[in-house]
Short mmCIF file of C-alpha atoms in Angstrom, two decimals:
data_model
loop_
_atom_site.label_atom_id
_atom_site.label_comp_id
_atom_site.label_asym_id
_atom_site.label_seq_id
_atom_site.Cartn_x
_atom_site.Cartn_y
_atom_site.Cartn_z
CA UNK A 1 123.52 134.33 155.65
CA UNK A 2 123.57 132.16 158.73
CA UNK A 3 123.49 133.96 162.03
CA UNK A 4 125.73 133.02 164.91
CA UNK A 5 124.16 130.99 167.68
CA UNK A 6 123.10 133.29 170.45
CA UNK A 7 121.99 132.84 174.01
CA UNK A 8 120.19 135.81 175.51
CA UNK A 9 117.97 136.32 178.49
CA UNK A 10 115.51 138.93 179.60
CA UNK A 11 113.69 139.78 182.78
CA UNK A 12 110.22 141.25 182.70
CA UNK A 13 108.39 142.46 185.79
CA UNK A 14 104.81 143.64 186.01
CA UNK A 15 103.95 144.16 189.64
CA UNK A 16 104.77 142.71 193.03
CA UNK A 17 102.38 140.69 195.09
CA UNK A 18 102.75 138.03 197.72
CA UNK A 19 103.02 134.52 196.32
CA UNK A 20 100.22 132.03 196.98
CA UNK A 21 100.95 128.94 199.01
CA UNK A 22 101.59 125.51 197.51
CA UNK A 23 98.51 123.56 196.47
CA UNK A 24 98.20 119.86 195.91
CA UNK A 25 98.39 118.59 192.33
CA UNK A 26 94.86 117.19 192.70
CA UNK A 27 93.49 120.59 193.65
CA UNK A 28 95.38 122.24 190.78
CA UNK A 29 93.78 119.90 188.26
CA UNK A 30 90.32 120.63 189.73
CA UNK A 31 90.92 124.36 189.64
CA UNK A 32 92.16 124.33 186.06
CA UNK A 33 88.84 123.05 184.77
CA UNK A 34 87.16 126.21 186.05
CA UNK A 35 89.43 128.60 184.18
CA UNK A 36 88.85 129.40 180.54
CA UNK A 37 91.61 129.87 177.99
CA UNK A 38 90.65 133.49 177.57
CA UNK A 39 91.10 134.25 181.26
CA UNK A 40 94.33 132.36 181.72
CA UNK A 41 96.15 133.64 178.66
CA UNK A 42 95.37 137.18 177.48
CA UNK A 43 96.34 137.80 173.89
CA UNK A 44 99.65 139.62 173.56
CA UNK A 45 100.61 142.60 171.46
CA UNK A 46 104.21 142.91 172.59
CA UNK A 47 107.27 143.18 170.42
CA UNK A 48 110.90 142.58 171.10
CA UNK A 49 112.67 145.84 171.92
CA UNK A 50 116.00 144.19 171.09
CA UNK A 51 117.15 140.55 170.83
CA UNK A 52 115.96 138.55 173.81
CA UNK A 53 114.05 141.44 175.43
CA UNK A 54 110.26 141.45 175.64
CA UNK A 55 108.29 144.37 176.95
CA UNK A 56 105.46 143.60 179.34
CA UNK A 57 102.60 145.44 181.02
CA UNK A 58 99.60 145.18 183.29
CA UNK A 59 96.03 145.79 182.23
CA UNK A 60 94.27 147.05 185.40
CA UNK A 61 90.99 145.54 184.30
CA UNK A 62 92.28 142.02 183.72
CA UNK A 63 95.35 141.72 185.96
CA UNK A 64 98.80 140.80 184.65
CA UNK A 65 98.97 140.71 180.87
CA UNK A 66 101.43 141.33 178.09
CA UNK A 67 99.59 144.12 176.29
CA UNK A 68 102.08 147.01 176.46
CA UNK A 69 105.51 147.97 177.71
CA UNK A 70 105.89 148.62 181.42
CA UNK A 71 109.48 147.98 182.45
CA UNK A 72 112.35 145.70 181.48
CA UNK A 73 115.20 144.73 183.78
CA UNK A 74 118.20 143.05 182.21
CA UNK A 75 120.85 143.22 184.93
CA UNK A 76 121.28 139.85 186.60
CA UNK A 77 121.00 141.20 190.15
CA UNK A 78 117.50 142.41 189.32
CA UNK A 79 116.30 139.02 188.09
CA UNK A 80 114.02 136.97 190.30
CA UNK A 81 115.43 133.73 191.64
CA UNK A 82 113.41 130.53 191.74
CA UNK A 83 113.45 129.38 195.36
CA UNK A 84 110.78 126.67 195.44
CA UNK A 85 111.67 123.71 193.21
CA UNK A 86 108.05 122.84 192.52
CA UNK A 87 106.79 124.06 189.16
CA UNK A 88 104.47 123.32 186.28
CA UNK A 89 105.82 122.46 182.84
CA UNK A 90 103.51 124.55 180.67
CA UNK A 91 103.19 122.21 177.72
CA UNK A 92 100.90 119.60 176.18
CA UNK A 93 103.60 118.34 173.78
CA UNK A 94 104.78 114.90 174.94
CA UNK A 95 108.20 115.15 173.27
CA UNK A 96 108.85 118.60 174.65
CA UNK A 97 107.70 117.60 178.15
CA UNK A 98 110.09 114.63 178.06
CA UNK A 99 113.06 116.80 177.08
CA UNK A 100 112.26 119.47 179.67
CA UNK A 101 112.01 116.82 182.39
CA UNK A 102 115.33 115.35 181.27
CA UNK A 103 116.93 118.78 181.63
CA UNK A 104 115.38 119.86 184.93
CA UNK A 105 115.55 116.44 186.59
CA UNK A 106 119.21 116.82 187.67
CA UNK A 107 118.31 120.20 189.19
CA UNK A 108 116.03 118.51 191.72
CA UNK A 109 112.66 119.79 190.51
CA UNK A 110 109.27 118.30 191.23
CA UNK A 111 107.32 118.99 188.07
CA UNK A 112 103.92 118.22 186.62
CA UNK A 113 102.93 119.18 183.10
CA UNK A 114 99.93 121.22 182.05
CA UNK A 115 98.75 118.08 180.28
CA UNK A 116 99.01 116.02 183.50
CA UNK A 117 96.88 118.61 185.29
CA UNK A 118 94.29 118.85 182.49
CA UNK A 119 94.92 122.56 182.07
CA UNK A 120 93.27 124.29 179.15
CA UNK A 121 95.75 124.67 176.30
CA UNK A 122 95.92 128.41 175.50
CA UNK A 123 95.77 129.70 171.97
CA UNK A 124 99.23 130.75 170.81
CA UNK A 125 98.44 134.08 169.17
CA UNK A 126 101.92 135.57 169.33
CA UNK A 127 104.13 136.32 166.35
CA UNK A 128 107.43 135.66 168.14
CA UNK A 129 108.80 132.78 170.18
CA UNK A 130 108.96 135.10 173.19
CA UNK A 131 105.29 136.03 172.96
CA UNK A 132 104.05 132.46 172.64
CA UNK A 133 106.29 131.20 175.44
CA UNK A 134 104.93 133.96 177.69
CA UNK A 135 101.31 133.13 176.84
CA UNK A 136 101.80 129.48 177.79
CA UNK A 137 103.77 130.10 180.98
CA UNK A 138 101.39 132.76 182.32
CA UNK A 139 98.38 130.54 181.61
CA UNK A 140 99.78 127.67 183.69
CA UNK A 141 101.10 129.94 186.45
CA UNK A 142 97.69 131.55 186.90
CA UNK A 143 95.87 128.22 186.73
CA UNK A 144 98.15 126.56 189.28
CA UNK A 145 99.28 129.32 191.63
CA UNK A 146 102.83 128.02 191.13
CA UNK A 147 105.76 129.06 188.94
CA UNK A 148 105.42 127.64 185.43
CA UNK A 149 108.06 126.96 182.80
CA UNK A 150 107.22 126.94 179.10
CA UNK A 151 109.16 126.48 175.89
CA UNK A 152 108.35 127.86 172.48
CA UNK A 153 110.68 126.61 169.81
CA UNK A 154 111.00 126.12 166.11
CA UNK A 155 113.11 125.65 163.02
CA UNK A 156 114.08 128.77 161.05
CA UNK A 157 115.41 128.12 157.54
CA UNK A 158 117.24 130.95 155.81
CA UNK A 159 116.26 130.00 152.24
CA UNK A 160 112.60 130.07 153.31
CA UNK A 161 112.82 133.50 154.89
CA UNK A 162 112.94 132.08 158.42
CA UNK A 163 110.00 129.70 157.92
CA UNK A 164 108.52 127.67 159.41
CA UNK A 165 109.69 129.65 162.48
CA UNK A 166 106.94 130.25 165.05
CA UNK A 167 104.64 128.16 162.85
CA UNK A 168 106.90 125.09 163.02
CA UNK A 169 104.22 122.94 164.67
CA UNK A 170 101.51 124.26 162.32
CA UNK A 171 103.35 122.79 159.33
CA UNK A 172 102.76 119.36 160.85
CA UNK A 173 99.02 119.78 161.45
CA UNK A 174 96.53 117.57 159.66
CA UNK A 175 92.91 118.42 158.96
CA UNK A 176 91.79 116.40 161.98
CA UNK A 177 94.04 118.40 164.31
CA UNK A 178 96.68 115.70 164.73
CA UNK A 179 100.32 116.33 163.89
CA UNK A 180 102.45 114.47 161.36
CA UNK A 181 106.08 115.61 161.39
CA UNK A 182 107.01 113.25 158.56
CA UNK A 183 104.59 115.25 156.43
CA UNK A 184 106.09 118.48 157.76
CA UNK A 185 109.63 117.41 156.89
CA UNK A 186 108.49 116.51 153.38
CA UNK A 187 106.94 119.96 153.06
CA UNK A 188 110.22 121.57 154.11
CA UNK A 189 112.12 119.55 151.50
CA UNK A 190 109.58 120.41 148.80
CA UNK A 191 109.91 124.13 149.56
CA UNK A 192 113.71 123.95 149.49
CA UNK A 193 113.73 121.95 146.25
CA UNK A 194 111.47 124.50 144.56
CA UNK A 195 114.02 127.17 145.45
CA UNK A 196 116.87 125.06 144.07
CA UNK A 197 118.53 124.80 147.48
CA UNK A 198 120.58 121.61 147.21
CA UNK A 199 123.97 122.33 148.79
CA UNK A 200 124.41 122.46 152.58
CA UNK A 201 125.37 126.14 152.40
CA UNK A 202 122.04 126.80 150.63
CA UNK A 203 120.07 125.00 153.34
CA UNK A 204 121.34 126.76 156.45
CA UNK A 205 118.97 126.84 159.39
CA UNK A 206 118.80 127.17 163.14
CA UNK A 207 116.72 125.71 165.91
CA UNK A 208 115.46 128.33 168.36
CA UNK A 209 114.17 127.75 171.88
CA UNK A 210 112.73 130.42 174.18
CA UNK A 211 112.00 129.42 177.77
CA UNK A 212 109.62 131.48 179.85
CA UNK A 213 109.50 131.15 183.63
CA UNK A 214 106.35 132.83 184.94
CA UNK A 215 105.01 133.44 188.44
CA UNK A 216 101.31 133.81 189.34
CA UNK A 217 101.84 137.54 190.01
CA UNK A 218 102.73 138.10 186.35
CA UNK A 219 106.52 138.32 186.65
CA UNK A 220 108.32 136.46 183.86
CA UNK A 221 111.91 135.62 182.93
CA UNK A 222 112.86 134.76 179.33
CA UNK A 223 115.84 132.76 178.07
CA UNK A 224 116.73 132.20 174.41
CA UNK A 225 119.00 129.54 172.94
CA UNK A 226 119.90 128.89 169.30
CA UNK A 227 121.96 126.30 167.45
CA UNK A 228 123.12 126.70 163.86
CA UNK A 229 123.16 123.95 161.25
CA UNK A 230 121.56 122.92 157.98
CA UNK A 231 118.67 120.83 156.69
CA UNK A 232 119.49 117.39 155.25
CA UNK A 233 117.48 114.97 153.13
CA UNK A 234 116.42 112.23 153.50
CA UNK A 235 115.67 112.22 157.25
CA UNK A 236 118.19 110.33 159.37
CA UNK A 237 117.57 108.77 162.78
CA UNK A 238 114.55 108.14 164.96
CA UNK A 239 115.58 109.80 168.22
CA UNK A 240 114.17 113.06 169.52
CA UNK A 241 111.00 114.44 167.97
CA UNK A 242 109.72 116.94 165.45
CA UNK A 243 112.23 117.96 162.79
CA UNK A 244 115.24 116.40 164.56
CA UNK A 245 115.91 113.83 161.76
CA UNK A 246 116.52 116.56 159.15
CA UNK A 247 118.61 118.98 161.24
CA UNK A 248 122.38 118.55 161.32
CA UNK A 249 124.10 120.95 163.74
CA UNK A 250 127.18 122.78 162.54
CA UNK A 251 130.40 120.86 163.19
CA UNK A 252 128.67 117.46 163.42
CA UNK A 253 128.13 114.72 160.85
CA UNK A 254 124.99 113.38 162.51
CA UNK A 255 121.49 114.80 162.82
CA UNK A 256 119.67 115.42 166.09
CA UNK A 257 117.59 112.38 165.14
CA UNK A 258 120.73 110.21 165.23
CA UNK A 259 121.89 111.48 168.63
CA UNK A 260 121.07 110.20 172.08
CA UNK A 261 119.50 112.69 174.47
CA UNK A 262 122.88 113.12 176.16
CA UNK A 263 124.61 113.82 172.84
CA UNK A 264 121.89 116.16 171.63
CA UNK A 265 121.74 118.35 174.70
CA UNK A 266 125.41 118.09 175.66
CA UNK A 267 124.77 119.81 178.97
CA UNK A 268 124.16 119.15 182.63
CA UNK A 269 124.31 121.51 185.63
CA UNK A 270 127.80 122.90 186.02
CA UNK A 271 128.86 122.29 182.41
CA UNK A 272 130.25 125.20 180.42
CA UNK A 273 128.87 124.06 177.05
CA UNK A 274 125.52 123.03 175.65
CA UNK A 275 124.64 121.82 172.15
CA UNK A 276 120.91 121.90 171.52
CA UNK A 277 118.90 125.11 171.42
CA UNK A 278 116.83 123.94 174.38
CA UNK A 279 119.90 122.99 176.43
CA UNK A 280 121.43 126.41 175.74
CA UNK A 281 118.29 128.13 176.96
CA UNK A 282 118.24 125.86 180.02
CA UNK A 283 121.85 126.70 180.77
CA UNK A 284 120.89 130.37 181.01
CA UNK A 285 117.82 129.52 183.09
CA UNK A 286 119.90 127.49 185.55
CA UNK A 287 122.65 130.10 185.83
CA UNK A 288 120.28 133.03 186.17
CA UNK A 289 117.40 131.80 188.28
CA UNK A 290 119.09 129.00 190.19
CA UNK A 291 122.73 130.00 190.35
CA UNK A 292 123.62 126.53 189.02
#
């Protein structure tokens, strides 16, 4: 049964420490090459205590980590605001970086991606979107000394038990490490066909996006957005990226792949509504951490 789209947010605090000063992008790139993936992104073992809430903790031996529960604040007046509009987009995915820049551009941010800065790409060892988003954001925040914003997202199909879910990108991986989303979409269709899922109501799915905003001192904020719809075949449209051509949001007769960026996201600062999962998460981010 399809779940209703939900937007939730969580605040996680580990410990307080004075923020480091701004560094030049050139120095950040130099520093990143000296930091290993293991040091920048400790493996998590957290679990969601309830929808949208992730417990967090500090390991005294290794500094901020996400190994165990410490404290969760959910009231808005306890959430940390983002004052400096310089941040790192904690991603190496070109399509995702483009969409994040499209969404944060109107908010006046100066942003460089982890790929631009040659940061080490951390291993995503989490089993939830929240865990993987936190791993990526903390890695870039520690490497840069600046706030970092990450996104972990995926397609969850009801007939496949929520798959591909957090392994959405893995379904597109080839033996040589490259990604082929045409192959991934064919795999999705093959799995659905084997289960006899032919009607739209048998192919219900949702796109999920979890944003994590992390500071170098280990404090993180999490924002979750979802959009309901169903999987179509054959793929339609060439816009967007990933599985966009096979996802048709509820109430629309076009896929994300057939929509312009403006149509897909359906949101800009000050708007009450947002369509895409990522735009819904960004709406919460802007309202909570920016007051936009």
